Amino acid sequence: MDTFIKAMLLLLVVYFCYQILQPFLLPIVWGAIIAIALMPLVKGLMKRFSLSQGKGSMLVTLVALAALLIPTVWFSGAVFSTTQEVATSVTEGTLVIPHPEASVAEIPVVGEPLHKAWSLSATNLESALETYAPQVKAFVSSGLSAVGSLGGSVVQFIISILISGVVMSNAGRCKAMANKVVSRLLGDKGEEYVGLSIATVRSVVQGVIGVAVIQAVLAGLGMGVAGVPATGLWMLAVLILAIIQLPPILVLGPVMAYLFAVETTTVAVLFTVWGILVSASDAVLKPMLMGRGVDIPMLVILLGALGGMMMSGIIGLFVGAVVLGLGYKLLMTWLEQADSTEQEVTQAALPVAATF
């Protein structure tokens, strides 16, 4: 009974600790991931400019916050001003929509309805808004929901970046604590598994986030040269698709169709070739960036990232890769131990066999 009471009290303490920390668990996990990804940059600044770890961490944290907030403010301002201008133009009847080219109707599946809706909008916008009122309402509702979700995500990432700054400034103590906890659970190989987890997170950052950023920048460069309006929004869409492991061609395809409708054939063809190359670039970039510095096959890390994302969203990219990587390492350790045991048994049996 005494043991039961102690166990129940311990469970209650753990339960209430979880309930208190539960709203902060996701920002804490993201903070740890960001800290792991940015820590090499902190060490580089410390070595190059003779900064203390605290100052280096603060500088990197401020740069990360600026990299998040500046595009967010620019994007919010652009969306607000564009929405206000469109609403004013619609109200005053001054909005001019160009007529679509005949080639739009030749697009497979969506060509004819798209050409019909576009032509009606260019000819009689009020009639088009009345005809497609349910679709317009659903689109506006989805847009507002997406903006609200984006705002919540930005706040969450601000908290996560601040947490990462604290983790980076106390990296030694945080790693020592992780080593103690994992060693307590897994024995002598605890420190090895902590190092493996850190290397796997950095590998996923390079192979998934890094490739997504490269593809978004390359896509934005092509759209900027081709004169595509709202290039920043298209870049953001490419970035999101690339992070969730969907091909950027899903975004670049409609842009290609738009250019064929409004630009010269030369511009449209050149951008189409560029868009296909950008969309296919991950097949070259991922093997180069993912798995570097990690004693785990790239396929295991990629499957862990994809499976984790399907199970738990974006955070699963990292958690899934780490868990599957650790599982692979445990499996290899178990197999190696089985092989060594078989060898020891064989060697022990040789002298006995020789006596006969």
mmCIF file of C-alpha atoms in Angstrom, residues 130 169 192 201 207 237 263:
data_model
loop_
_atom_site.group_PDB
_atom_site.id
_atom_site.type_symbol
_atom_site.label_atom_id
_atom_site.label_comp_id
_atom_site.label_asym_id
_atom_site.label_seq_id
_atom_site.Cartn_x
_atom_site.Cartn_y
_atom_site.Cartn_z
ATOM 1 C CA GLU A 130 -23.214 36.728 -58.843
ATOM 2 C CA SER A 169 23.168 30.161 -24.708
ATOM 3 C CA GLU A 192 26.003 8.291 -28.966
ATOM 4 C CA VAL A 201 17.894 17.017 -37.109
ATOM 5 C CA GLY A 207 17.802 18.238 -46.867
ATOM 6 C CA ALA A 237 3.365 28.739 -51.887
ATOM 7 C CA GLU A 263 3.002 36.582 -72.504
#
